[in-house]
Short mmCIF file of C-alpha atoms in Angstrom, two decimals:
data_model
loop_
_atom_site.label_atom_id
_atom_site.label_comp_id
_atom_site.label_asym_id
_atom_site.label_seq_id
_atom_site.Cartn_x
_atom_site.Cartn_y
_atom_site.Cartn_z
CA MET A 1 1.76 -13.28 27.29
CA SER A 2 3.27 -12.85 23.81
CA VAL A 3 3.39 -15.52 21.13
CA ILE A 4 7.12 -15.96 21.69
CA GLU A 5 6.66 -16.26 25.45
CA GLY A 6 3.99 -18.87 24.84
CA ASP A 7 6.35 -20.68 22.49
CA ALA A 8 9.12 -20.77 25.10
CA LYS A 9 6.75 -21.85 27.84
CA GLY A 10 5.41 -24.65 25.68
CA HIS A 11 8.88 -25.98 24.93
CA ALA A 12 9.91 -25.75 28.59
CA GLY A 13 6.80 -27.65 29.63
CA GLY A 14 7.45 -30.39 27.10
CA ASP A 15 4.03 -30.05 25.50
CA ALA A 16 2.68 -28.85 22.17
CA GLY A 17 2.08 -25.31 23.40
CA GLY A 18 5.15 -23.97 21.62
CA LYS A 19 4.08 -25.41 18.29
CA HIS A 20 0.58 -24.00 18.64
CA ALA A 21 1.96 -20.56 19.50
CA ALA A 22 4.18 -20.51 16.41
CA GLU A 23 1.28 -21.75 14.28
CA LEU A 24 -0.67 -18.64 15.26
CA LEU A 25 1.86 -16.53 13.40
CA TYR A 26 1.96 -18.88 10.44
CA GLY A 27 -1.83 -18.87 10.36
CA VAL A 28 -1.86 -15.09 9.96
CA ILE A 29 0.81 -15.17 7.26
CA ARG A 30 -0.89 -17.96 5.30
CA ARG A 31 -4.09 -15.93 5.08
CA LEU A 32 -2.52 -12.73 3.79
CA TRP A 33 -2.00 -13.67 0.13
CA PRO A 34 -5.47 -15.21 -0.40
CA LEU A 35 -6.97 -12.20 1.38
CA HIS A 36 -5.06 -9.80 -0.85
CA ARG A 37 -6.24 -11.56 -4.02
CA THR A 38 -9.83 -11.61 -2.81
CA VAL A 39 -9.77 -7.90 -1.98
CA VAL A 40 -8.27 -7.10 -5.39
CA ARG A 41 -11.00 -9.07 -7.17
CA ALA A 42 -13.71 -7.34 -5.15
CA VAL A 43 -12.29 -3.89 -5.87
CA GLU A 44 -11.79 -4.66 -9.58
CA ARG A 45 -15.44 -5.64 -9.83
CA GLU A 46 -16.49 -2.48 -8.04
CA VAL A 47 -14.52 -0.01 -10.17
CA LYS A 48 -14.69 -1.67 -13.60
CA ASP A 49 -17.61 0.50 -14.77
CA ALA A 50 -15.41 3.56 -14.26
CA GLY A 51 -12.68 2.00 -16.42
CA MET A 52 -10.36 1.80 -13.42
CA THR A 53 -8.26 -0.97 -11.91
CA ALA A 54 -7.69 -1.83 -8.27
CA GLY A 55 -4.24 -0.27 -8.58
CA GLU A 56 -5.72 3.02 -9.76
CA HIS A 57 -8.19 2.85 -6.88
CA ALA A 58 -5.20 2.55 -4.52
CA LEU A 59 -3.53 5.49 -6.26
CA LEU A 60 -6.57 7.75 -5.85
CA ASP A 61 -6.88 6.67 -2.22
CA ALA A 62 -3.23 7.59 -1.56
CA LEU A 63 -3.67 11.01 -3.18
CA ARG A 64 -6.87 11.63 -1.24
CA THR A 65 -5.16 10.67 2.03
CA GLU A 66 -1.73 12.21 1.55
CA GLY A 67 -2.35 15.04 -0.90
CA PRO A 68 -0.27 15.81 -4.01
CA ARG A 69 2.82 13.61 -4.38
CA THR A 70 5.49 12.81 -6.94
CA VAL A 71 5.49 9.36 -8.50
CA PRO A 72 8.47 8.18 -6.39
CA GLN A 73 6.77 9.44 -3.23
CA LEU A 74 3.61 7.56 -4.15
CA ALA A 75 5.60 4.41 -4.87
CA ARG A 76 7.30 4.61 -1.48
CA SER A 77 4.08 5.22 0.43
CA MET A 78 2.45 2.26 -1.39
CA ASP A 79 5.59 0.13 -0.93
CA LEU A 80 5.77 -0.58 -4.67
CA ASP A 81 8.21 -0.12 -7.51
CA ARG A 82 7.79 3.06 -9.51
CA GLN A 83 6.88 1.43 -12.85
CA PRO A 84 3.37 0.18 -11.99
CA VAL A 85 2.58 3.39 -10.13
CA GLN A 86 3.61 5.42 -13.20
CA ARG A 87 1.28 3.33 -15.38
CA TRP A 88 -1.61 3.90 -13.00
CA VAL A 89 -0.89 7.64 -12.98
CA ASN A 90 -0.84 7.77 -16.78
CA HIS A 91 -4.14 5.89 -17.13
CA ALA A 92 -5.79 7.93 -14.36
CA ALA A 93 -4.68 11.06 -16.23
CA GLU A 94 -6.30 9.73 -19.42
CA LEU A 95 -9.54 9.30 -17.46
CA GLY A 96 -9.30 12.86 -16.17
CA LEU A 97 -8.90 11.72 -12.56
CA VAL A 98 -5.43 13.20 -11.91
CA VAL A 99 -3.28 15.98 -13.34
CA THR A 100 0.31 17.11 -12.96
CA ALA A 101 1.12 20.26 -11.03
CA PRO A 102 4.33 22.26 -10.44
CA ASN A 103 6.43 21.03 -7.54
CA PRO A 104 7.70 23.92 -5.36
CA ALA A 105 10.38 21.63 -3.91
CA HIS A 106 11.82 20.58 -7.28
CA ARG A 107 11.07 22.31 -10.56
CA ARG A 108 11.95 19.26 -12.70
CA SER A 109 9.67 16.87 -10.83
CA SER A 110 5.91 17.29 -11.13
CA LEU A 111 3.40 16.59 -8.41
CA ILE A 112 0.43 14.36 -9.12
CA GLU A 113 -2.87 15.59 -7.72
CA LEU A 114 -6.54 14.67 -7.92
CA THR A 115 -8.84 16.57 -10.21
CA ALA A 116 -12.29 17.51 -8.94
CA GLU A 117 -13.61 14.53 -10.89
CA GLY A 118 -11.00 12.23 -9.35
CA ALA A 119 -11.76 13.43 -5.83
CA GLU A 120 -15.46 12.84 -6.39
CA ALA A 121 -14.84 9.40 -7.89
CA ILE A 122 -12.78 8.11 -4.96
CA ARG A 123 -15.16 9.71 -2.44
CA ARG A 124 -18.14 7.98 -4.03
CA ILE A 125 -16.34 4.63 -4.20
CA GLN A 126 -15.15 4.79 -0.60
CA ASP A 127 -18.55 5.85 0.70
CA PHE A 128 -19.93 2.67 -0.87
CA GLU A 129 -17.09 0.59 0.56
CA LEU A 130 -17.59 1.95 4.07
CA ALA A 131 -21.30 1.20 3.92
CA GLU A 132 -20.50 -2.38 2.87
CA LEU A 133 -17.95 -2.80 5.65
CA ARG A 134 -20.36 -1.51 8.28
CA GLN A 135 -23.06 -3.88 7.09
CA ARG A 136 -20.87 -6.98 6.80
CA LEU A 137 -18.43 -6.50 9.69
CA ALA A 138 -20.45 -4.58 12.26
CA ASP A 139 -20.02 -7.41 14.78
CA LEU A 140 -16.23 -7.01 14.96
CA PRO A 141 -15.18 -5.20 18.16
CA ALA A 142 -13.13 -2.06 17.54
CA GLY A 143 -10.45 -3.39 19.88
CA ASP A 144 -10.01 -6.47 17.69
CA VAL A 145 -9.61 -4.31 14.61
CA ARG A 146 -6.98 -2.16 16.34
CA THR A 147 -5.11 -5.31 17.37
CA ALA A 148 -5.24 -6.58 13.79
CA LEU A 149 -3.77 -3.30 12.57
CA ARG A 150 -0.89 -3.54 15.04
CA VAL A 151 -0.16 -7.13 14.04
CA LEU A 152 -0.25 -6.34 10.31
CA ASP A 153 1.98 -3.30 10.78
CA ARG A 154 4.51 -5.38 12.71
CA LEU A 155 4.47 -8.22 10.17
CA GLY A 156 4.92 -5.76 7.33
CA GLU A 157 7.85 -4.14 9.08
CA GLU A 158 9.64 -7.39 9.89
CA PHE A 159 9.11 -8.86 6.43
CA ARG A 160 10.40 -5.63 4.93
CA HIS A 161 13.62 -6.26 6.86
CA LEU A 162 13.73 -9.80 5.47
CA ALA A 163 13.10 -8.56 1.94
CA ASN A 164 15.99 -6.14 2.32
CA ASP A 165 18.17 -8.95 3.74
CA SER A 166 18.79 -7.02 6.95
CA ARG A 167 20.17 -8.95 9.88
CA MET A 168 20.37 -8.21 13.60
CA SER A 169 22.79 -9.78 16.03
CA PRO A 170 21.42 -10.87 19.43
CA ASN A 171 22.97 -7.88 21.21
CA GLU A 172 21.06 -5.53 18.90
CA THR A 173 17.67 -6.83 20.05
CA ASP A 174 17.32 -4.35 22.91
CA THR A 175 17.76 -1.39 20.58
CA HIS A 176 15.58 -2.79 17.83
CA HIS A 177 12.35 -1.13 18.91
CA THR A 178 14.01 2.27 19.37
CA ASP A 179 15.66 2.03 15.96
CA ARG A 180 12.36 0.97 14.44
CA ASP A 181 10.63 4.02 15.89
CA HIS A 182 13.30 6.25 14.36
CA GLY A 183 12.85 4.40 11.09
CA ARG A 184 9.14 5.18 11.08
CA LYS A 185 9.90 8.87 11.56
CA ASP A 186 12.47 8.78 8.76
CA ARG A 187 9.97 7.16 6.39
CA GLN A 188 7.37 9.76 7.25
CA ASP A 189 9.87 12.54 6.60
CA ALA A 190 10.81 10.95 3.29
CA ARG A 191 7.22 11.27 2.11
CA ILE A 192 7.42 15.02 2.63
CA THR A 193 10.97 15.65 1.40
CA ASP A 194 11.60 13.57 -1.70
CA THR A 195 15.35 13.07 -1.85
CA ALA A 196 15.01 11.05 -5.05
CA ASP A 197 13.55 13.88 -7.07
CA THR A 198 16.84 14.58 -8.83
CA THR A 199 16.03 11.64 -11.10
CA ASP A 200 12.38 12.47 -11.64
CA ALA A 201 12.46 14.72 -14.67
CA THR A 202 10.34 12.26 -16.65
CA ASP A 203 7.74 11.58 -13.96
CA THR A 204 4.83 13.41 -15.56
CA ALA A 205 1.47 11.76 -16.00
CA GLY A 206 0.52 10.98 -19.56
CA ILE A 207 3.49 12.90 -21.02
CA ALA A 208 6.67 10.88 -20.55
CA ASP A 209 5.85 7.33 -19.55
CA THR A 210 8.99 5.73 -18.23
CA ALA A 211 6.99 2.85 -16.82
CA ASP A 212 6.10 0.96 -19.99
CA THR A 213 9.40 -0.86 -19.95
CA ALA A 214 9.41 -4.43 -18.67
CA ASP A 215 7.96 -4.72 -15.18
CA THR A 216 10.46 -6.76 -13.23
CA THR A 217 8.22 -7.14 -10.21
CA GLY A 218 5.24 -9.26 -11.15
CA THR A 219 3.83 -9.25 -7.65
CA ALA A 220 4.10 -5.49 -7.30
CA ASP A 221 1.66 -4.93 -10.17
CA THR A 222 -0.89 -7.49 -9.00
CA ALA A 223 -3.46 -4.91 -8.02
CA GLY A 224 -3.53 -3.39 -11.47
CA SER A 225 -3.16 -6.49 -13.58
CA THR A 226 -6.65 -6.44 -15.05
CA ARG A 227 -7.86 -3.31 -16.77
CA ALA A 228 -11.51 -2.83 -17.62
CA PRO A 229 -12.52 -0.99 -20.82
CA ARG A 230 -12.73 2.74 -20.51
CA LYS A 231 -16.31 3.87 -19.93
CA GLY A 232 -15.79 7.60 -20.15
CA ARG A 233 -14.75 10.35 -17.80
CA SER A 234 -17.86 10.40 -15.70
CA GLY A 235 -17.01 7.17 -13.92
CA LYS A 236 -20.50 5.88 -14.63
#
């Protein structure tokens, strides 16, 4: 039985079941922001000796997972505005962790890719993180983790609709899931074919920083808000 079915059943039965069912969703949502801040603090502490921020950690992770990308592609995949991502790219380039490379799809828009040093840095960091997760969360069943991923994906998708002020009429409900599946495919395709690259002539790491203008999205740059002093290129 879904949360909504439990909500309807509770109301029909005249008891508090409906309220409790809705509170389950609110309980998840209430925990997300404190969890995000805690994770950011933990990552900042972990990478500070390398002179990195949590945002730059996320950048290296995205490049390791997805391969070379333009700044707009990275921003879309991280669901952030371009300005903070550009700053992270520029600082990572200063540390020797990323470089620009020619983009076969668009000659005026450079790709950002990991250097050998950057690939080794994120591999070493994530090996440590995985060891910590195994030690601290080994008692969590894999099925529970998969369920958590599905719930978080769904919440992210629905709140993205709210953030974009999208609305659905009741008769659109039946087609919502099909449309959402098509939307996922479209977003995946967008990561490969960057239709915004016609405006990306200045997206080169450490060369033309278009991101140092005022950041209008304070929450978007949360992960990279605290920068540790640079310790050198070795990451040690």
